[in-house]
Coordinates of C-alpha atoms in Angstrom, one line a residue:
M853 CA -77.0 17.2 90.8
N854 CA -79.2 18.2 87.9
K855 CA -77.3 20.5 85.5
N856 CA -80.4 22.6 84.7
F857 CA -80.8 23.3 88.4
I858 CA -77.2 24.4 88.7
R859 CA -77.4 26.7 85.7
I860 CA -80.6 28.3 87.0
S861 CA -79.3 28.7 90.6
A862 CA -76.0 30.2 89.4
F863 CA -77.7 32.6 87.1
F864 CA -80.1 34.0 89.7
A865 CA -77.4 34.1 92.3
L866 CA -75.4 36.3 90.0
M867 CA -78.5 38.6 89.3
T868 CA -79.3 38.8 92.9
S869 CA -75.8 39.7 94.0
C870 CA -75.7 42.4 91.3
G871 CA -79.1 43.6 92.4
Y872 CA -78.1 44.1 96.1
A873 CA -74.6 45.4 95.5
Q874 CA -73.7 48.8 96.9
V875 CA -74.3 51.6 94.6
K876 CA -71.9 54.5 94.7
D877 CA -73.5 56.6 92.0
S878 CA -75.7 59.2 93.6
V879 CA -77.7 60.0 90.5
K880 CA -81.3 58.9 91.0
V881 CA -83.2 56.9 88.4
N882 CA -86.6 58.5 87.9
Q883 CA -89.2 56.0 86.7
L884 CA -92.7 57.3 85.9
D885 CA -95.7 55.1 86.6
E886 CA -96.2 52.8 83.6
V887 CA -99.6 52.9 81.9
V888 CA -101.1 49.7 80.4
I889 CA -104.3 49.1 78.5
S890 CA -104.6 45.4 77.9
D891 CA -106.6 44.4 81.0
T892 CA -109.4 47.0 80.7
K893 CA -109.0 48.3 77.1
F894 CA -108.4 51.8 78.6
A895 CA -105.3 53.4 79.9
Q896 CA -104.6 52.9 83.6
S897 CA -101.7 52.8 86.0
K898 CA -99.8 49.5 86.0
E899 CA -99.8 49.6 89.8
K900 CA -103.6 49.3 89.8
S901 CA -103.7 46.4 87.3
G902 CA -104.4 43.0 88.7
K903 CA -102.1 41.4 86.1
V904 CA -98.4 41.3 85.6
I905 CA -98.3 42.9 82.1
T906 CA -95.0 43.0 80.2
K907 CA -94.7 46.3 78.3
I908 CA -92.0 46.7 75.7
T909 CA -91.7 50.4 75.1
A910 CA -90.3 52.3 72.1
D911 CA -87.1 53.0 74.0
E912 CA -86.7 49.3 74.8
L913 CA -87.3 48.3 71.2
Q914 CA -84.5 50.7 70.2
K915 CA -82.2 48.7 72.5
K916 CA -83.1 45.6 70.5
S917 CA -82.2 46.9 67.1
G918 CA -81.7 44.3 64.5
Q919 CA -84.0 41.7 66.1
S920 CA -87.2 40.4 64.6
L921 CA -90.6 40.6 66.3
A922 CA -90.4 36.9 67.1
N923 CA -86.9 37.3 68.7
I924 CA -88.1 40.0 70.9
L925 CA -91.3 38.2 72.1
S926 CA -89.3 35.1 72.8
S927 CA -87.3 36.9 75.4
V928 CA -90.4 37.7 77.5
A929 CA -91.1 35.5 80.6
G930 CA -93.5 32.7 79.8
V931 CA -93.3 33.2 76.0
E932 CA -91.7 30.7 73.6
I933 CA -91.9 31.6 69.9
N934 CA -90.6 28.5 68.2
G935 CA -88.9 29.2 64.9
N936 CA -87.4 32.6 65.9
Q937 CA -83.9 31.1 65.5
S938 CA -84.6 29.4 62.2
A939 CA -84.4 30.6 58.6
N940 CA -86.7 33.6 58.2
G941 CA -89.4 31.8 56.2
K942 CA -89.8 29.1 58.7
N943 CA -93.4 29.1 60.2
L944 CA -93.7 30.2 63.8
G945 CA -95.2 28.4 66.8
Y946 CA -96.5 30.4 69.8
Y947 CA -96.2 28.4 73.0
I948 CA -97.4 30.3 76.1
R949 CA -98.5 28.6 79.3
G950 CA -98.6 25.2 77.7
G951 CA -100.8 26.4 74.8
K952 CA -100.4 26.7 71.1
N953 CA -101.0 29.2 68.3
Q954 CA -104.8 29.2 68.4
Q955 CA -104.7 30.0 72.1
V956 CA -102.9 33.3 71.6
L957 CA -104.8 36.3 70.5
I958 CA -102.8 39.0 68.6
L959 CA -104.1 42.6 68.4
I960 CA -102.8 45.3 66.2
D961 CA -103.9 48.8 67.3
G962 CA -106.7 47.2 69.3
N963 CA -108.1 45.1 66.3
P964 CA -107.8 41.3 66.5
V965 CA -105.9 39.9 63.5
T966 CA -106.2 36.4 62.1
D967 CA -106.0 34.2 59.0
A968 CA -109.5 32.8 58.8
S969 CA -108.3 30.3 56.1
G970 CA -105.8 28.6 58.4
I971 CA -106.5 25.5 60.4
S972 CA -105.8 27.2 63.7
F973 CA -107.2 30.7 62.8
E974 CA -103.9 32.3 63.9
F975 CA -102.1 35.4 62.7
D976 CA -98.7 35.0 61.0
L977 CA -96.2 37.3 62.8
R978 CA -93.8 37.0 59.9
L979 CA -96.1 39.5 58.0
L980 CA -95.2 42.3 60.4
P981 CA -91.8 44.1 60.5
I982 CA -90.6 45.3 63.9
D983 CA -89.7 48.6 62.3
Q984 CA -93.3 49.6 62.1
V985 CA -94.0 48.8 65.8
E986 CA -94.2 51.5 68.5
S987 CA -94.8 49.3 71.6
I988 CA -96.0 45.8 72.7
E989 CA -98.0 44.6 75.7
I990 CA -98.1 41.0 76.6
M991 CA -100.8 39.9 79.0
K992 CA -100.7 36.3 79.9
G993 CA -103.7 34.2 81.1
A994 CA -107.3 33.8 80.0
A995 CA -108.8 37.0 78.7
S996 CA -111.9 36.0 76.7
T997 CA -114.1 38.2 78.8
L998 CA -112.6 41.3 77.1
Y999 CA -111.3 39.8 73.9
G1000 CA -113.4 36.8 73.0
S1001 CA -112.2 33.7 71.1
G1002 CA -108.5 32.8 71.2
A1003 CA -107.6 34.9 74.3
T1004 CA -106.8 31.7 76.3
T1005 CA -103.2 31.8 77.3
A1006 CA -102.1 35.3 76.3
V1007 CA -103.0 38.5 74.5
I1008 CA -100.2 40.2 72.5
N1009 CA -101.3 43.8 72.0
I1010 CA -99.1 45.5 69.3
T1011 CA -99.3 49.3 68.8
L1012 CA -97.9 50.6 65.5
K1013 CA -95.9 53.8 65.2
K1014 CA -97.8 57.1 65.5
S1015 CA -97.4 60.4 63.7
S1016 CA -94.9 63.0 64.9
K1017 CA -96.3 66.2 66.4
K1018 CA -94.1 68.1 63.9
P1019 CA -95.5 69.2 60.5
L1020 CA -93.1 66.9 58.7
Q1021 CA -90.8 64.2 59.9
A1022 CA -89.0 61.7 57.8
N1023 CA -87.3 58.5 58.9
A1024 CA -85.1 56.1 56.9
Y1025 CA -83.1 53.0 57.9
L1026 CA -80.9 50.3 56.4
N1027 CA -79.7 47.1 58.0
I1028 CA -77.3 44.6 56.4
G1029 CA -76.3 41.3 58.0
S1030 CA -75.1 37.8 57.5
N1031 CA -77.5 34.8 57.5
N1032 CA -75.6 31.6 58.4
S1033 CA -76.1 28.4 60.2
A1034 CA -73.5 27.2 62.7
T1035 CA -71.8 25.1 60.0
N1036 CA -71.7 27.8 57.4
H1037 CA -69.3 30.8 57.9
K1038 CA -69.8 33.0 54.8
Y1039 CA -70.1 36.3 56.5
N1040 CA -71.3 38.4 53.6
G1041 CA -74.5 40.4 53.1
Q1042 CA -77.4 38.1 52.9
D1043 CA -79.9 39.7 55.2
F1044 CA -81.2 43.1 54.1
N1045 CA -83.9 45.3 55.8
Q1046 CA -84.6 48.8 54.7
G1047 CA -87.5 51.3 54.8
F1048 CA -88.6 54.9 55.2
S1049 CA -91.6 56.8 56.5
L1050 CA -93.1 60.3 56.3
N1051 CA -95.4 61.5 59.0
G1052 CA -96.5 64.6 60.9
T1053 CA -99.3 66.8 62.2
I1054 CA -100.7 69.8 60.4
K1055 CA -103.3 71.6 62.5
K1056 CA -106.1 69.1 63.2
V1057 CA -104.8 66.4 60.8
N1058 CA -102.1 63.8 61.4
Y1059 CA -100.7 61.5 58.8
L1060 CA -98.2 58.6 58.3
A1061 CA -97.0 56.7 55.3
S1062 CA -94.3 54.0 55.5
L1063 CA -92.6 51.4 53.4
N1064 CA -90.5 48.4 54.6
S1065 CA -88.6 45.9 52.5
T1066 CA -86.9 42.7 53.8
E1067 CA -84.8 40.2 51.8
T1068 CA -82.9 37.3 53.2
K1069 CA -81.1 34.3 51.6
G1070 CA -78.1 32.1 52.3
M1071 CA -79.8 29.5 54.5
S1072 CA -81.7 26.3 53.7
Q1073 CA -84.8 25.9 55.9
I1074 CA -84.1 22.2 56.4
S1075 CA -80.9 21.1 58.2
E1076 CA -77.8 20.9 56.1
P1077 CA -75.7 17.8 57.0
T1078 CA -72.4 19.5 56.2
A1079 CA -71.0 23.0 55.6
D1080 CA -70.2 22.1 52.0
S1081 CA -73.6 20.7 51.1
N1082 CA -75.4 21.9 48.0
Y1083 CA -78.8 22.4 49.7
D1084 CA -80.9 25.1 48.2
K1085 CA -80.7 28.5 49.9
D1086 CA -84.3 29.4 50.7
R1087 CA -85.2 33.0 49.9
F1088 CA -87.5 35.1 52.1
S1089 CA -88.9 38.4 50.7
R1090 CA -91.3 40.8 52.4
I1091 CA -92.7 44.2 51.6
N1092 CA -95.0 46.3 53.8
Y1093 CA -97.0 49.4 53.0
R1094 CA -98.7 51.3 55.8
S1095 CA -100.8 54.5 55.8
K1096 CA -102.7 56.2 58.5
I1097 CA -104.6 59.5 58.7
G1098 CA -106.3 61.1 61.8
F1099 CA -108.5 64.0 62.2
K1100 CA -109.2 65.9 65.4
A1101 CA -112.8 66.9 64.7
T1102 CA -113.3 68.6 68.1
D1103 CA -111.5 68.5 71.5
K1104 CA -113.6 65.5 72.3
L1105 CA -113.8 63.6 69.0
I1106 CA -110.9 62.0 67.1
L1107 CA -111.2 60.0 63.9
D1108 CA -108.5 57.6 62.7
F1109 CA -108.3 55.7 59.4
F1110 CA -105.7 53.1 58.4
G1111 CA -104.7 50.9 55.5
N1112 CA -102.0 48.3 55.3
Y1113 CA -100.7 46.0 52.6
D1114 CA -98.2 43.2 53.3
K1115 CA -96.7 40.7 50.9
V1116 CA -94.3 37.8 51.6
N1117 CA -92.7 35.6 49.0
N1118 CA -90.9 32.6 50.4
N1119 CA -89.1 29.4 49.3
Y1120 CA -89.8 26.6 51.8
D1121 CA -88.9 23.0 52.7
F1122 CA -90.4 20.4 54.9
P1123 CA -88.6 17.3 56.1
Y1124 CA -90.2 13.9 55.8
D1125 CA -88.1 12.6 58.6
N1126 CA -85.5 13.9 61.1
T1127 CA -82.7 13.8 58.5
G1128 CA -84.3 16.8 56.6
F1129 CA -85.1 15.4 53.1
N1130 CA -87.3 17.1 50.5
D1131 CA -85.0 20.0 49.8
T1132 CA -86.0 21.8 46.6
N1133 CA -86.3 25.3 45.2
L1134 CA -89.6 24.4 43.6
N1135 CA -91.5 24.8 46.8
Q1136 CA -92.7 28.5 46.8
S1137 CA -95.3 30.4 48.7
K1138 CA -96.8 33.8 48.3
T1139 CA -98.9 35.5 50.9
E1140 CA -100.8 38.8 50.4
Q1141 CA -102.7 40.6 53.2
F1142 CA -104.8 43.8 52.9
R1143 CA -106.1 45.5 56.1
M1144 CA -108.1 48.7 56.5
G1145 CA -110.1 50.2 59.3
F1146 CA -111.8 53.1 61.1
S1147 CA -111.3 53.9 64.8
P1148 CA -113.2 56.9 66.2
K1149 CA -112.8 58.0 69.9
Y1150 CA -115.1 60.3 71.8
T1151 CA -114.3 61.6 75.3
Y1152 CA -117.0 63.0 77.5
A1153 CA -117.3 64.2 81.1
K1154 CA -117.9 60.8 82.7
G1155 CA -115.9 58.5 80.4
E1156 CA -114.9 57.6 76.9
F1157 CA -116.5 55.9 73.9
R1158 CA -114.5 53.9 71.2
L1159 CA -115.1 51.9 68.1
N1160 CA -112.5 49.7 66.6
S1161 CA -113.4 48.4 63.1
S1162 CA -111.4 46.6 60.5
F1163 CA -111.6 44.6 57.3
S1164 CA -108.9 42.2 56.2
K1165 CA -108.4 40.0 53.2
I1166 CA -105.6 37.4 53.0
Q1167 CA -104.6 35.1 50.2
R1168 CA -102.0 32.3 50.3
N1169 CA -100.7 30.6 47.2
Y1170 CA -98.4 27.5 47.2
Q1171 CA -96.4 25.8 44.5
E1172 CA -95.2 22.5 45.9
Y1173 CA -93.1 19.7 44.3
N1174 CA -95.0 16.4 44.5
S1175 CA -92.4 13.6 44.8
W1176 CA -95.1 11.0 44.1
T1177 CA -96.0 12.3 40.7
S1178 CA -92.7 14.2 40.0
G1179 CA -94.9 17.2 39.2
I1180 CA -96.0 20.5 40.7
D1181 CA -99.1 21.0 42.8
H1182 CA -100.8 24.3 43.2
S1183 CA -102.9 25.4 46.1
M1184 CA -104.8 28.6 47.0
Y1185 CA -106.4 29.8 50.2
E1186 CA -108.4 33.0 50.6
A1187 CA -110.1 34.5 53.6
R1188 CA -112.0 37.6 54.6
S1189 CA -112.6 38.9 58.1
V1190 CA -114.7 41.8 59.5
N1191 CA -114.3 43.0 63.1
V1192 CA -116.4 45.7 64.8
D1193 CA -115.9 46.3 68.5
V1194 CA -117.9 49.1 70.2
F1195 CA -117.1 49.8 73.8
N1196 CA -117.6 52.5 76.4
K1197 CA -116.0 53.4 79.8
Y1198 CA -118.3 55.1 82.2
M1199 CA -116.9 56.6 85.5
F1200 CA -119.3 56.3 88.4
S1201 CA -116.6 57.8 90.6
S1202 CA -112.9 58.2 90.7
E1203 CA -112.7 54.6 92.1
L1204 CA -115.3 52.8 90.1
Y1205 CA -115.9 52.5 86.3
L1206 CA -117.8 50.2 84.0
V1207 CA -116.7 48.9 80.6
T1208 CA -119.5 47.8 78.4
G1209 CA -119.3 46.7 74.8
A1210 CA -120.4 44.5 71.9
N1211 CA -118.1 42.8 69.4
Y1212 CA -119.2 41.6 65.9
Q1213 CA -117.0 39.3 63.8
F1214 CA -117.6 37.8 60.4
H1215 CA -115.2 35.3 58.7
D1216 CA -115.3 33.3 55.4
M1217 CA -112.8 31.4 53.4
S1218 CA -112.3 29.4 50.2
S1219 CA -109.6 27.1 48.9
E1220 CA -108.5 25.2 45.8
T1221 CA -106.1 22.4 46.2
P1222 CA -105.3 19.2 44.1
Y1223 CA -107.4 17.3 46.6
S1224 CA -110.5 19.4 47.2
T1225 CA -112.2 22.7 46.6
I1226 CA -114.0 24.7 49.4
A1227 CA -116.4 27.5 48.3
K1228 CA -116.8 30.6 50.5
E1229 CA -120.6 30.6 50.0
G1230 CA -121.0 27.8 52.5
T1231 CA -117.8 28.3 54.6
K1232 CA -118.5 31.2 56.9
F1233 CA -119.8 32.2 60.3
N1234 CA -120.3 35.2 62.5
M1235 CA -120.2 36.0 66.2
I1236 CA -121.9 38.7 68.3
D1237 CA -120.5 39.1 71.8
P1238 CA -121.9 41.5 74.3
Y1239 CA -119.6 42.0 77.3
L1240 CA -119.3 43.8 80.6
T1241 CA -116.4 44.5 82.9
G1242 CA -116.4 46.4 86.2
V1243 CA -113.2 48.0 87.6
Y1244 CA -112.8 49.1 91.2
T1245 CA -109.6 50.9 92.2
S1246 CA -109.6 52.1 95.9
N1247 CA -107.5 54.6 97.7
F1248 CA -106.4 52.1 100.3
G1249 CA -104.9 49.6 97.9
L1250 CA -107.7 47.1 96.9
N1251 CA -108.3 46.7 93.2
V1252 CA -110.9 44.4 91.6
N1253 CA -111.5 43.7 87.9
A1254 CA -114.5 41.4 87.2
G1255 CA -116.5 40.7 84.1
T1256 CA -118.5 38.4 81.8
R1257 CA -119.0 37.9 78.1
L1258 CA -121.7 36.0 76.1
N1259 CA -120.5 34.6 72.8
I1260 CA -123.4 34.1 70.3
H1261 CA -122.1 32.0 67.4
S1262 CA -124.0 31.4 64.2
Q1263 CA -122.8 27.8 64.0
Y1264 CA -122.7 26.3 67.5
G1265 CA -124.8 28.5 69.7
N1266 CA -123.9 30.4 72.9
Q1267 CA -120.8 30.3 75.2
L1268 CA -120.5 32.3 78.5
V1269 CA -117.2 33.2 80.0
Y1270 CA -116.3 35.3 83.1
N1271 CA -113.3 36.4 85.2
V1272 CA -112.6 37.7 88.7
N1273 CA -109.2 39.5 89.2
P1274 CA -108.5 41.1 92.6
S1275 CA -105.3 42.6 93.7
Y1276 CA -104.0 44.6 96.7
N1277 CA -101.2 47.2 96.8
F1278 CA -99.8 47.7 100.3
G1279 CA -98.6 51.2 99.5
K1280 CA -95.3 53.1 99.6
E1281 CA -94.2 51.9 103.0
I1282 CA -94.6 48.3 102.0
P1283 CA -94.2 48.4 98.2
V1284 CA -95.8 45.0 97.5
K1285 CA -98.7 44.2 95.3
V1286 CA -100.4 40.8 95.6
L1287 CA -102.7 39.5 92.9
G1288 CA -104.9 36.6 91.9
S1289 CA -107.4 35.7 89.2
F1290 CA -109.9 33.1 88.1
S1291 CA -110.8 33.2 84.5
T1292 CA -112.5 31.1 81.8
A1293 CA -111.9 31.3 78.1
F1294 CA -112.9 29.6 74.8
I1295 CA -111.5 28.9 71.4
T1296 CA -113.9 28.8 68.4
P1297 CA -113.5 26.0 65.9
S1298 CA -112.0 27.3 62.7
L1299 CA -113.7 27.4 59.3
Y1300 CA -111.4 24.6 58.1
Q1301 CA -112.2 22.4 61.1
L1302 CA -116.0 23.0 60.5
Y1303 CA -116.3 22.9 56.7
S1304 CA -113.3 21.2 55.0
E1305 CA -113.4 17.6 53.8
Y1306 CA -112.1 16.7 57.2
G1307 CA -114.5 19.0 59.0
T1308 CA -117.3 18.4 61.4
A1309 CA -120.1 20.9 61.5
T1310 CA -121.2 20.0 65.0
L1311 CA -117.9 21.0 66.7
T1312 CA -118.1 23.1 69.8
P1313 CA -115.5 25.4 71.4
E1314 CA -112.5 24.3 73.4
K1315 CA -112.9 25.5 77.0
N1316 CA -110.2 26.7 79.3
T1317 CA -110.0 27.6 83.0
T1318 CA -107.0 29.5 84.4
I1319 CA -106.1 30.3 88.0
E1320 CA -103.1 32.5 88.8
S1321 CA -101.6 34.2 91.8
G1322 CA -98.5 36.1 92.5
F1323 CA -96.9 39.3 93.7
E1324 CA -94.9 42.3 92.6
V1325 CA -92.2 44.2 94.6
A1326 CA -90.8 47.6 93.8
I1327 CA -88.1 49.0 96.2
L1328 CA -85.2 51.4 96.3
N1329 CA -87.3 54.1 94.7
K1330 CA -88.6 51.6 92.1
K1331 CA -85.0 50.9 91.0
L1332 CA -85.4 47.2 92.0
T1333 CA -88.5 45.3 90.9
L1334 CA -89.4 41.6 91.2
N1335 CA -92.5 39.8 90.2
V1336 CA -93.5 36.1 90.6
V1337 CA -96.7 34.6 89.2
G1338 CA -97.8 31.0 89.4
F1339 CA -100.6 29.6 87.1
Y1340 CA -102.7 26.5 86.7
R1341 CA -104.7 25.9 83.5
E1342 CA -107.2 23.3 82.6
Q1343 CA -108.1 22.6 78.9
N1344 CA -111.0 20.4 77.9
N1345 CA -113.2 19.8 74.8
S1346 CA -110.1 20.1 72.7
I1347 CA -110.4 19.7 69.0
G1348 CA -108.5 16.8 67.4
F1349 CA -109.0 13.8 65.0
D1350 CA -111.3 10.9 65.4
A1351 CA -110.9 7.4 64.0
T1352 CA -112.3 8.5 60.6
Y1353 CA -109.7 11.3 60.3
H1354 CA -112.3 14.0 60.9
Y1355 CA -112.1 16.8 63.4
A1356 CA -113.8 16.0 66.6
N1357 CA -114.1 17.3 70.2
I1358 CA -111.8 15.1 72.3
E1359 CA -113.0 14.0 75.7
G1360 CA -110.6 14.4 78.6
L1361 CA -108.9 17.1 80.6
N1362 CA -105.4 18.3 80.0
K1363 CA -103.5 20.5 82.5
A1364 CA -100.6 23.0 82.5
K1365 CA -99.0 24.7 85.4
G1366 CA -96.0 26.8 86.0
L1367 CA -94.1 29.8 87.4
E1368 CA -93.0 33.0 85.8
T1369 CA -90.6 35.4 87.4
G1370 CA -89.2 38.8 86.3
F1371 CA -86.3 40.8 87.8
N1372 CA -85.1 44.3 87.0
Y1373 CA -82.5 46.4 88.7
A1374 CA -81.5 49.9 87.6
V1375 CA -78.2 50.3 89.3
N1376 CA -77.9 53.9 88.2
N1377 CA -78.6 55.9 85.1
K1378 CA -76.0 54.0 83.2
V1379 CA -76.4 50.3 84.1
N1380 CA -79.5 48.2 84.1
F1381 CA -79.9 44.4 84.8
N1382 CA -83.0 42.5 83.5
A1383 CA -83.8 38.8 83.9
N1384 CA -86.7 36.4 83.9
Y1385 CA -87.2 32.7 84.5
T1386 CA -90.1 30.4 83.4
F1387 CA -91.0 27.0 84.6
T1388 CA -93.7 25.1 82.7
Q1389 CA -95.1 21.6 83.2
V1390 CA -97.7 20.1 81.0
D1391 CA -99.6 16.9 80.5
E1392 CA -98.2 14.6 77.8
A1393 CA -100.9 15.5 75.3
L1394 CA -99.7 19.1 75.4
N1395 CA -96.0 18.4 75.6
R1396 CA -94.5 19.4 72.2
L1397 CA -91.8 22.1 71.8
I1398 CA -92.4 23.6 75.3
P1399 CA -89.3 24.0 77.4
K1400 CA -89.7 23.1 81.1
H1401 CA -87.1 25.7 82.1
K1402 CA -86.2 28.9 80.3
I1403 CA -84.0 31.8 81.3
N1404 CA -83.5 35.3 79.7
G1405 CA -81.1 37.9 81.0
S1406 CA -79.5 41.1 79.7
V1407 CA -77.3 44.0 80.9
D1408 CA -77.7 47.5 79.4
F1409 CA -74.8 49.9 79.7
S1410 CA -75.1 53.5 78.6
A1411 CA -71.4 54.6 78.5
T1412 CA -72.3 58.1 77.4
K1413 CA -75.5 59.9 76.3
R1414 CA -74.7 58.6 72.8
L1415 CA -73.0 55.2 73.3
F1416 CA -75.0 52.2 74.4
F1417 CA -74.0 48.5 74.9
N1418 CA -76.2 45.5 75.5
V1419 CA -75.3 41.8 76.3
S1420 CA -78.1 39.2 76.5
Y1421 CA -78.3 35.6 77.4
Q1422 CA -80.9 32.9 76.8
Y1423 CA -81.2 29.3 78.0
V1424 CA -83.8 27.0 76.5
D1425 CA -84.3 23.6 78.1
A1426 CA -84.8 20.3 76.3
R1427 CA -88.1 19.9 74.5
Q1428 CA -90.2 17.1 73.1
D1429 CA -90.8 17.1 69.3
A1430 CA -92.2 14.7 66.7
F1431 CA -91.6 14.0 63.0
F1432 CA -93.4 12.1 60.2
D1433 CA -91.2 9.2 59.0
G1434 CA -91.7 8.8 55.3
N1435 CA -90.4 5.3 55.3
T1436 CA -92.8 3.8 58.0
Y1437 CA -95.6 6.4 57.7
A1438 CA -95.6 6.8 61.4
V1439 CA -95.2 9.9 63.7
V1440 CA -92.0 9.4 65.7
A1441 CA -91.3 11.2 69.0
A1442 CA -87.9 12.9 69.5
K1443 CA -86.2 14.8 72.2
L1444 CA -84.4 18.1 71.4
G1445 CA -81.4 19.1 73.5
S1446 CA -81.1 22.3 75.5
Y1447 CA -79.2 25.3 74.1
Q1448 CA -77.7 28.6 75.2
L1449 CA -77.4 31.8 73.2
V1450 CA -75.2 34.9 73.9
N1451 CA -75.8 38.1 71.9
A1452 CA -74.3 41.6 72.0
L1453 CA -75.3 45.0 70.6
V1454 CA -73.5 48.4 70.4
K1455 CA -75.3 51.6 69.3
Y1456 CA -73.9 55.0 68.8
E1457 CA -75.6 58.3 68.0
L1458 CA -73.4 60.2 65.5
V1459 CA -75.8 63.1 65.5
Q1460 CA -78.0 63.3 68.6
N1461 CA -81.6 62.4 67.9
R1462 CA -80.9 62.5 64.2
L1463 CA -78.4 59.8 63.1
S1464 CA -77.5 56.6 64.8
I1465 CA -75.6 53.4 63.9
F1466 CA -75.6 50.0 65.5
G1467 CA -73.9 46.6 65.2
T1468 CA -74.9 43.2 66.6
V1469 CA -73.5 39.8 67.0
T1470 CA -75.9 37.0 67.7
N1471 CA -75.1 33.5 68.9
I1472 CA -71.6 34.6 69.7
L1473 CA -70.6 31.1 70.8
N1474 CA -71.8 29.7 67.4
E1475 CA -73.8 27.0 69.2
D1476 CA -75.1 24.3 66.9
F1477 CA -78.6 23.4 68.2
V1478 CA -82.0 22.1 67.0
E1479 CA -85.1 24.3 67.4
N1480 CA -87.4 22.1 65.3
I1481 CA -86.6 18.5 64.2
G1482 CA -85.1 18.4 60.7
Y1483 CA -84.8 22.2 60.4
S1484 CA -81.7 24.4 60.4
T1485 CA -81.0 27.2 63.0
R1486 CA -78.9 30.3 62.9
G1487 CA -75.3 30.2 64.0
R1488 CA -73.0 33.2 64.7
N1489 CA -74.2 36.2 62.6
F1490 CA -73.4 39.9 62.3
K1491 CA -75.5 42.9 61.5
L1492 CA -74.9 46.6 60.9
G1493 CA -77.6 49.2 60.8
L1494 CA -78.1 52.9 60.1
N1495 CA -81.1 55.1 61.2
I1496 CA -81.8 58.7 60.1
I1497 CA -84.5 61.0 61.4
L1498 CA -85.0 64.3 59.5

């Protein structure tokens, strides 16, 4: 019998038996109705949403102390963040529902973030420290109707921390940990993360200022053949400044301003083949990002008006050793992006409201490399997207979300997308919600794909269609919840290379389908079980670094009001990968084996709501596995942390 099937069956048998076990503790677990915003852009009850939206709250983030943003996202059903177990500077791959980086849209406080100079137009999650994050919503499926280009397989909506209601509050933290591969057991301090913030509210003004600093060393990015090898230990350094100020002009009008600066310095390696050659400390990169924005909100009797606006500038510099010339190559990429999203919610009644909006985006880029120069004067485009979404939430259980969006692009013309998302909640006596959706989405060609020396100015968008259906169950006073969603996605007009090594739209249809399940059981106010399982099957053209089976599970135990324990488990199935063979100049397919990770955390409040400490052990079994061909992965590591609130 298939070993994967045995593991999966045994795991869910254990979770189910725990879930239906007799509970002797008479203390009730009170769970308030969750509020989500991703599927309408405005707050609404999760029960009335036609999507299964995963929300990671501030309390849940506290239970994941010591983890990176990529680690946390990779534990969500249907989400695979490749590189989250590698050295900190390793680039990340976002694989959701058979898609890739450019098919995932990331929002920060409602503003889309991107690197317009990148080939795939994606945002680099390595720039953002988890310590500045308040909560995260993950909405999977096509969502271009509300969010435009890139919202094809998922929208990751990140909300940063807000100001305290006190006049002055200060927060400081320090984490120190090891940073070893499975073959290296030097458990000394090589992973440092520290920061502080000042925030508060004085009358009608709220403010926040924070600083984060991260420094890691001790691991080589490419795989070390032995524990005693003299491979270079690649350094990763990050610093983040964040400021925010808000003004409550009236009871109805709130004005928010923000400014962020992020900088990453990183040594990097890249293997020419699966043995992991090209290890050198001469490869260095530096990324700087500046973001600023203005977000007013006006509430009136029948609804709410909002504007999200942002400007970002990002610059990437690379110093790379050229083995052909035995010299150093220098490259620079720079991009600017402007986003203005104006939208309004109008309530016709308590059951029906309409969201109307218009989104303007402008992007340009420039680059200088040893091989070519791209000037920003001719490397730019803009988009204007009017959109409309109607939301009906009845008293008898029927909910419908339907909308359309017209993408008007300065380069390729117009693109129309739409979605229909009905759901039905049977009520308290039968606590089941069934849901379904049919959605279309698109991905804009990037500036590099349009205007670089490999570019083709006549490229048109990639098109996607997604169908999904499923259900949610909440019983035992919402202490036991289960959700199951099946999806089918078609992708056509994809962008690839033609015979002349230029970007081109590729004819043909590629398909992805799968199943995502989530399970949560709050046994009592001390013990909570949480698990999810994902099955993904894709056509061969999409099959790279996507596990067919993936399992996540965790147990939370609050021994006292101050003492908390967590044990988590992750199983990642075998995946297909490929590498460039420097000897034959061919791309060679490879299969990566499955792996399992067991992690643990203990947290204790020395002074309630003031001073806490935590300790973690990751990859307790010290499993030696491959996440990306030729690259190293983390073995058993320890981390200690301290958090102070004043």
